[in-house]
Structures are given as structure tokens and as C-alpha cells.
Short mmCIF file of C-alpha atoms in Angstrom, two decimals:
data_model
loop_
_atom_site.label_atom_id
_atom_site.label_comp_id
_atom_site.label_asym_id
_atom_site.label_seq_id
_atom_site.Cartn_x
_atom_site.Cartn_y
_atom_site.Cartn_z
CA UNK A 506 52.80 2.74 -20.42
CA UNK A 507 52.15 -0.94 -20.62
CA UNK A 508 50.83 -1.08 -24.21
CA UNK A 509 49.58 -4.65 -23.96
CA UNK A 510 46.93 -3.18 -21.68
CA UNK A 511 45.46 -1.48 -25.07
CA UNK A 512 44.43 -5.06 -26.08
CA UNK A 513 42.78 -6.43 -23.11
CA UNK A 514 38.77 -6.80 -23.56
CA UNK A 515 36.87 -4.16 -21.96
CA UNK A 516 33.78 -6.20 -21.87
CA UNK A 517 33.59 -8.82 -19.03
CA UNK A 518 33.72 -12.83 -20.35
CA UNK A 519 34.73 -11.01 -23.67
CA UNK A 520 37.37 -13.41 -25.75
CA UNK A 521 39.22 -13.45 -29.43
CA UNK A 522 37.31 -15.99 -30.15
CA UNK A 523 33.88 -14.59 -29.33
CA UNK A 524 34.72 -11.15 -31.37
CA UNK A 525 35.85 -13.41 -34.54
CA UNK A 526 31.83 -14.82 -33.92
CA UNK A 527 30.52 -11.67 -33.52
CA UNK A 528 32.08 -10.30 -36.52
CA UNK A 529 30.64 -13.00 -39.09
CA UNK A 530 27.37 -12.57 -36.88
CA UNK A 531 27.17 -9.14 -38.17
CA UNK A 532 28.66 -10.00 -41.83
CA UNK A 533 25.72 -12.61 -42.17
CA UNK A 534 23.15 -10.42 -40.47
CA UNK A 535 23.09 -7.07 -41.77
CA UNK A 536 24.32 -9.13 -45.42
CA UNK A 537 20.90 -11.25 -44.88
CA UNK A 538 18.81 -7.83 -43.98
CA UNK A 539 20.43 -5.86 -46.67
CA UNK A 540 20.19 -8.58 -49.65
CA UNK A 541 16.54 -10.06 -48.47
CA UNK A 542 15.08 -5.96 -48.33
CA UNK A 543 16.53 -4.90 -51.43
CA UNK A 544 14.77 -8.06 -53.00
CA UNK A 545 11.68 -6.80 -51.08
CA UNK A 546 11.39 -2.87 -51.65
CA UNK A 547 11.03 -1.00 -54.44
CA UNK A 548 14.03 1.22 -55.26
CA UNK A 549 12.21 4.57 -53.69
CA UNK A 550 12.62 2.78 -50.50
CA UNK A 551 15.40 2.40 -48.28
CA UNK A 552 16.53 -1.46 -47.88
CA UNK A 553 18.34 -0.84 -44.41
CA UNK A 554 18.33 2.06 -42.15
CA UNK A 555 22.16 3.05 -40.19
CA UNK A 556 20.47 1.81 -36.76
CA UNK A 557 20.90 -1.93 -37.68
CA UNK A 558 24.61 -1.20 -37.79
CA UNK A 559 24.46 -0.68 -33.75
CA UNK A 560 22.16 -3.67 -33.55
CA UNK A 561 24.01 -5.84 -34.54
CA UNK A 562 27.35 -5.27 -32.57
CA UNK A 563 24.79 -5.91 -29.49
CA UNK A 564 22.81 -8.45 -31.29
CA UNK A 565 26.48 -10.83 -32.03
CA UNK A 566 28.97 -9.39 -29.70
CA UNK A 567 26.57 -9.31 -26.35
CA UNK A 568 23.72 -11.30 -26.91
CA UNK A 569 23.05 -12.09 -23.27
CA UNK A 570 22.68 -8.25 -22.81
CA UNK A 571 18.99 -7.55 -21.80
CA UNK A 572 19.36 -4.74 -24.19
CA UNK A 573 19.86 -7.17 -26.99
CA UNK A 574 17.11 -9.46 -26.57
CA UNK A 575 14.43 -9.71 -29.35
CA UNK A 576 11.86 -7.60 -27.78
CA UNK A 577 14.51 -4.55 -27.32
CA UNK A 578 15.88 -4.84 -30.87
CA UNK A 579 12.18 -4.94 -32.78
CA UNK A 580 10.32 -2.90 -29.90
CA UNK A 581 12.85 -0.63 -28.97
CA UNK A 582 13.50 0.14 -33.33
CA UNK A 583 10.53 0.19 -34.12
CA UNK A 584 8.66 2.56 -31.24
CA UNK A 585 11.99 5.00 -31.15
CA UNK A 586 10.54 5.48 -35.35
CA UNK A 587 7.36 6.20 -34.39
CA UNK A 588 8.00 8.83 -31.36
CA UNK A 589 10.89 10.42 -33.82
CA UNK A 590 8.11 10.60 -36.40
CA UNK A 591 5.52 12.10 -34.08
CA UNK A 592 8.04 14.42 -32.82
CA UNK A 593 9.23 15.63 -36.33
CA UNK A 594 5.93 16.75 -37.07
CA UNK A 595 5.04 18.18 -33.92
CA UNK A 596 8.53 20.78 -33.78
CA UNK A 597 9.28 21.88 -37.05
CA UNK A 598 13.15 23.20 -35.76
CA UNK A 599 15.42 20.14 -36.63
CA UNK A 600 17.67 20.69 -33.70
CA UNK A 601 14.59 20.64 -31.28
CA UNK A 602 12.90 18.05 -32.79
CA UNK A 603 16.53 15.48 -32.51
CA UNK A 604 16.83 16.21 -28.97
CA UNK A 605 13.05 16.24 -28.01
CA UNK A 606 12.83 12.95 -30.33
CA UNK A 607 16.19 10.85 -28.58
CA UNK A 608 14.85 12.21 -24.70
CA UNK A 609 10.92 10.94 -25.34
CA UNK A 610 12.43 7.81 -26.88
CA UNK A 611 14.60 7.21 -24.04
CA UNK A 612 11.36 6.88 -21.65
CA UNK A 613 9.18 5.35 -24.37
CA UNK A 614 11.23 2.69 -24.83
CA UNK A 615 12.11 2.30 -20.77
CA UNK A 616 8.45 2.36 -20.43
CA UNK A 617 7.55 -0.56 -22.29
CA UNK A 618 10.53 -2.79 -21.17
CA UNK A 619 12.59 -2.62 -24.69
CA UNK A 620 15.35 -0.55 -23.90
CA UNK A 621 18.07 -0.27 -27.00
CA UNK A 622 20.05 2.45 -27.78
CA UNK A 623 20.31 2.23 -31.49
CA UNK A 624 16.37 3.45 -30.34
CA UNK A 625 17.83 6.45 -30.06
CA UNK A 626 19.18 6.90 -33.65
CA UNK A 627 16.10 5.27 -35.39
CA UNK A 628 14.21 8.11 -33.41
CA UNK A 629 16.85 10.68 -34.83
CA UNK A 630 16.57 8.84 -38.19
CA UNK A 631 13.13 10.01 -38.38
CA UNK A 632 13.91 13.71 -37.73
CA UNK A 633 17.03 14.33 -39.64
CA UNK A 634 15.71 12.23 -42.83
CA UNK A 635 12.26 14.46 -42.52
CA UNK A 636 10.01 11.41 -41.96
CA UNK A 637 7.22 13.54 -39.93
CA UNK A 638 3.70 11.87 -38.84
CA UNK A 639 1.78 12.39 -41.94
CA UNK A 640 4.27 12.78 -44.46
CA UNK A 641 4.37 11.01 -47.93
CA UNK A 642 7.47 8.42 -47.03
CA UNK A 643 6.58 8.05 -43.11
CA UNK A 644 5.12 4.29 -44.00
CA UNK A 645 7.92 3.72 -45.92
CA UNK A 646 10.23 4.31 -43.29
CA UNK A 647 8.16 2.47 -40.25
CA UNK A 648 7.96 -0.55 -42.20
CA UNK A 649 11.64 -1.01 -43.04
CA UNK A 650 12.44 -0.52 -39.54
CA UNK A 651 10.39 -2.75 -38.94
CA UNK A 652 11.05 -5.32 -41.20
CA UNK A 653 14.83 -4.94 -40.97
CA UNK A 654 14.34 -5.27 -37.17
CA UNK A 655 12.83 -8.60 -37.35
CA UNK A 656 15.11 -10.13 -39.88
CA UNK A 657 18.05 -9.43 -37.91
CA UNK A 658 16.07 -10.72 -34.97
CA UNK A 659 15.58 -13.75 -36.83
CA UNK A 660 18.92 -14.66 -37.99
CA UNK A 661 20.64 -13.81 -34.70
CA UNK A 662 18.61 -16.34 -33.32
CA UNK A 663 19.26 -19.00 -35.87
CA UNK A 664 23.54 -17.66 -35.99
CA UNK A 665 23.45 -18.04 -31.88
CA UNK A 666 22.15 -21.87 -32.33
CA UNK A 667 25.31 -22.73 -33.71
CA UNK A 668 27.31 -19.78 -32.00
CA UNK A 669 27.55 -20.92 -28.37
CA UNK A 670 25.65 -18.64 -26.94
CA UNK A 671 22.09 -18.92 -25.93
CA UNK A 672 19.42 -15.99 -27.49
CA UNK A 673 17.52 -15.50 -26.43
CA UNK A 674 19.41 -15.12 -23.50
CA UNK A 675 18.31 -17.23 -20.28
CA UNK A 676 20.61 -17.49 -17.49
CA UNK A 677 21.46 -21.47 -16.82
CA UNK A 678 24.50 -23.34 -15.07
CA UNK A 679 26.76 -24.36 -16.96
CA UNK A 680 26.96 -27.45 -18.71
CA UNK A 681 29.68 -29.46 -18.33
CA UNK A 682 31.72 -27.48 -15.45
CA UNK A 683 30.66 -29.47 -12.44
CA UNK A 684 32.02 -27.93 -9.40
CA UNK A 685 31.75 -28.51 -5.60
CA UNK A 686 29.19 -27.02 -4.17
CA UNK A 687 30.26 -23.51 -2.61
CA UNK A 688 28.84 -22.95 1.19
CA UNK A 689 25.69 -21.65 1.24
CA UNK A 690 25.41 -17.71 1.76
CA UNK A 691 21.96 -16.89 1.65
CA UNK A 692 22.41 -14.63 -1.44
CA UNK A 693 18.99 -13.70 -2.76
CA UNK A 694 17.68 -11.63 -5.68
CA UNK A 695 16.65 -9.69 -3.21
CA UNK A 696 19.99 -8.92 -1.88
CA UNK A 697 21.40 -8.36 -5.51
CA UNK A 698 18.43 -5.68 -5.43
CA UNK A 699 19.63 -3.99 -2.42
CA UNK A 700 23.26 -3.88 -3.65
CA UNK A 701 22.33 -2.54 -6.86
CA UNK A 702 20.21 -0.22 -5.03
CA UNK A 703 23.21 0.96 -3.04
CA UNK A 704 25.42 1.66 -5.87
CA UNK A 705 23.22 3.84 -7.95
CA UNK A 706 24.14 2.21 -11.26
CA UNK A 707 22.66 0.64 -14.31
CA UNK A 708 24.53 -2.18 -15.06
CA UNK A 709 24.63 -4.37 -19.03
CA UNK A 710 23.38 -7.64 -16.80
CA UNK A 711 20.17 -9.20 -15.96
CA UNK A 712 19.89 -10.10 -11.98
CA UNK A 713 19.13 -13.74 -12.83
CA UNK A 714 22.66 -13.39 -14.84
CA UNK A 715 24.90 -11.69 -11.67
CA UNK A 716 23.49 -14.20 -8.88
CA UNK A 717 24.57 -17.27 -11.41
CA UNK A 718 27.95 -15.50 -11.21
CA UNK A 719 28.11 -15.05 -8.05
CA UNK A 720 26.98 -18.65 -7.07
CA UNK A 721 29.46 -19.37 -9.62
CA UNK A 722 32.54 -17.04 -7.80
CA UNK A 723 31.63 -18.46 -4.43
CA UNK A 724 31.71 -22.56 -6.08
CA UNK A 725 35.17 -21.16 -7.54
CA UNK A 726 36.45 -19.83 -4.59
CA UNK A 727 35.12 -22.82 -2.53
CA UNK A 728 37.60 -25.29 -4.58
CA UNK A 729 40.67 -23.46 -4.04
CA UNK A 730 39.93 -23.20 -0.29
CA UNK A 731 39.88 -26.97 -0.38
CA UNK A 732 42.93 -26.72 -2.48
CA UNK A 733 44.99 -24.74 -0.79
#
């Protein structure tokens, strides 16, 4: 077995370089979220809840994901807490409630366009920590989400200014990496529709994202045509 092939990034684009960033991303995030709430909250409350843990390796390591995007990490947090809580006080079995609770926020959050899967654990938060509509600490436990959800919104925007990367993410050419122009295809979004379409798959990319890459490809392969 070729053990080097242990070490090569599974993520497309991915680099050394851009896990060392993402890795003081998440020092200084969940550090800011964790110092800043336990300033804010009195000690019956919780100053971070586990989810932020999974938003911030999307928030730092893949912040042109479309399910890392400000919207998806407050929205997504925040309304996954609320349908957990609704649904732990609606089934009173635990193991019911956590699978009722992840499925419901699954849609909720597809629904409203703020898709983010550490949704799904701030929605099983809710159940397992017994945080059901109505209870005594239900409040308490909306508004740290909440407020932990924004903060690390907030300094992963201010981290990605210096970063590299843009966030939130818009897809651009690239500055500074002129190339030839490639010849023209008559790619379209709608084409990139039809493809997806044909495939069946969800894909971690935004359309505007995969036709910049492919104009990109086609300029790429364009110059070594000339080349060669």
C-alpha cells in the first residue's frame, strides 16, 4: 500500500498551509466565543454548546462552502434549537424525540435556505440535555446558541479578512492569474444544472463556484494547447 496516499487532502484546493489557517481560525474562534460568553452568562448557564466545535472546522477549514456561510451557521444553529426544543416536548421517549428532532431539522433548515449540519446536533442538544418547549432552562439554551452562533460568525469574518479567503464567500476570478482566454464553449448555469441534475448528487459547491472552475479548467487547458 502506498502509505503517502494516507496524507493527500481529501478536500479539493485543500493545502498545509490552509489547514495550519484553519486551525488558529478555530483556536481564536471558539477561544473568542468561549472567553466573551463566560464573561456574559451567569454560571447556571452554559458559555458554549458542543455544536460550535463542528462550526468551526466548516467556518475556517471551508469557508467558501455554502454550508458555511453566515446565514447557515446562525440560521441553521439557531432554528435546529428551536425544532429540537419543540420536539422534546412534544415526544417524551428520548430516543424518538433525537431522531424525530435531527429528521424535522434536516427539512427545517433545507426549507429556509440555511443548511448546516452541526443543525443537526444543536437539534439533538436540545433533546438529550432535556431543553423541552416550556421548560425552565429552554431560554437559556436558545440564547447561547444564539449568541455563540453569531460571535463565531463574527470573528470568522474578521479572521478570513486577513486569511485569504473571502467570507462571505462570493465566487470572483482570480486576482493576479491572468490567463489566455480559453475558447468559448457555451457553458451556462443552466448546463451546470442539467449535469448536476444527471448525476443525482449534492455536491459542497455553489454553481457560481463550479462554472468559475470550469472557465478556469478550460483557460488552463487552453495554454497548454498553445504550448504544446
Amino acid at each position: 500500500m502506498n502509505t503517502g496516499r494516507l496524507f493527500v487532502p481529501l478536500l479539493a484546493g485543500a493545502s498545509l498551509r490552509d489547514r495550519v489557517i484553519a486551525s488558529i481560525g478555530a483556536l481564536i474562534g471558539i477561544g473568542f466565543v468561549g472567553l466573551t460568553c463566560t464573561a456574559l452568562f451567569p454560571s447556571s448557564m452554559p458559555w458554549i454548546v458542543a455544536p460550535m466545535g463542528a462550526s468551526a472546522v466548516l467556518l475556517f477549514a471551508v469557508p467558501a462552502s455554502p454550508l458555511a456561510q453566515p446565514w447557515s451557521i446562525a440560521g441553521g444553529n439557531v432554528v435546529s434549537a428551536i425544532v429540537g426544543a419543540i420536539v422534546a416536548w412534544a415526544f417524551p421517549d428520548p430516543a424518538i424525540a433525537a431522531a424525530v428532532a435531527v429528521s424535522l431539522a434536516i427539512l427545517t433548515m433545507s426549507l429556509l435556505r440555511c443548511l448546516h449540519p452541526p443543525g443537526g446536533a444543536a437539534a439533538l442538544s436540545a433533546v438529550l440535555g432535556g431543553y423541552a418547549l416550556f421548560s425552565a432552562h429552554v431560554v437559556d439554551f436558545l440564547i447561547v446558541v444564539a449568541v455563540n452562533s453569531l460571535l463565531m460568525v463574527a470573528i470568522g469574518w474578521l479572521f478570513h479578512r486577513f486569511s485569504g479567503h473571502s467570507y462571505p464567500h462570493r465566487a470572483k476570478p482570480v486576482e493576479g492569474k491572468v490567463l489566455p482566454p480559453a475558447p468559448v464553449s457555451g457553458l451556462s448555469i443552466g448546463d451546470i444544472d442539467a449535469a448536476l441534475d444527471d448525476l443525482g448528487e449534492t455536491f459542497d459547491i455553489s454553481r457560481e463556484d463550479l462554472a468559475l472552475l470550469l472557465d478556469r479548467a478550460e483557460a488552463h487547458a487552453a495554454t497548454r494547447s498553445r504550448a504544446g
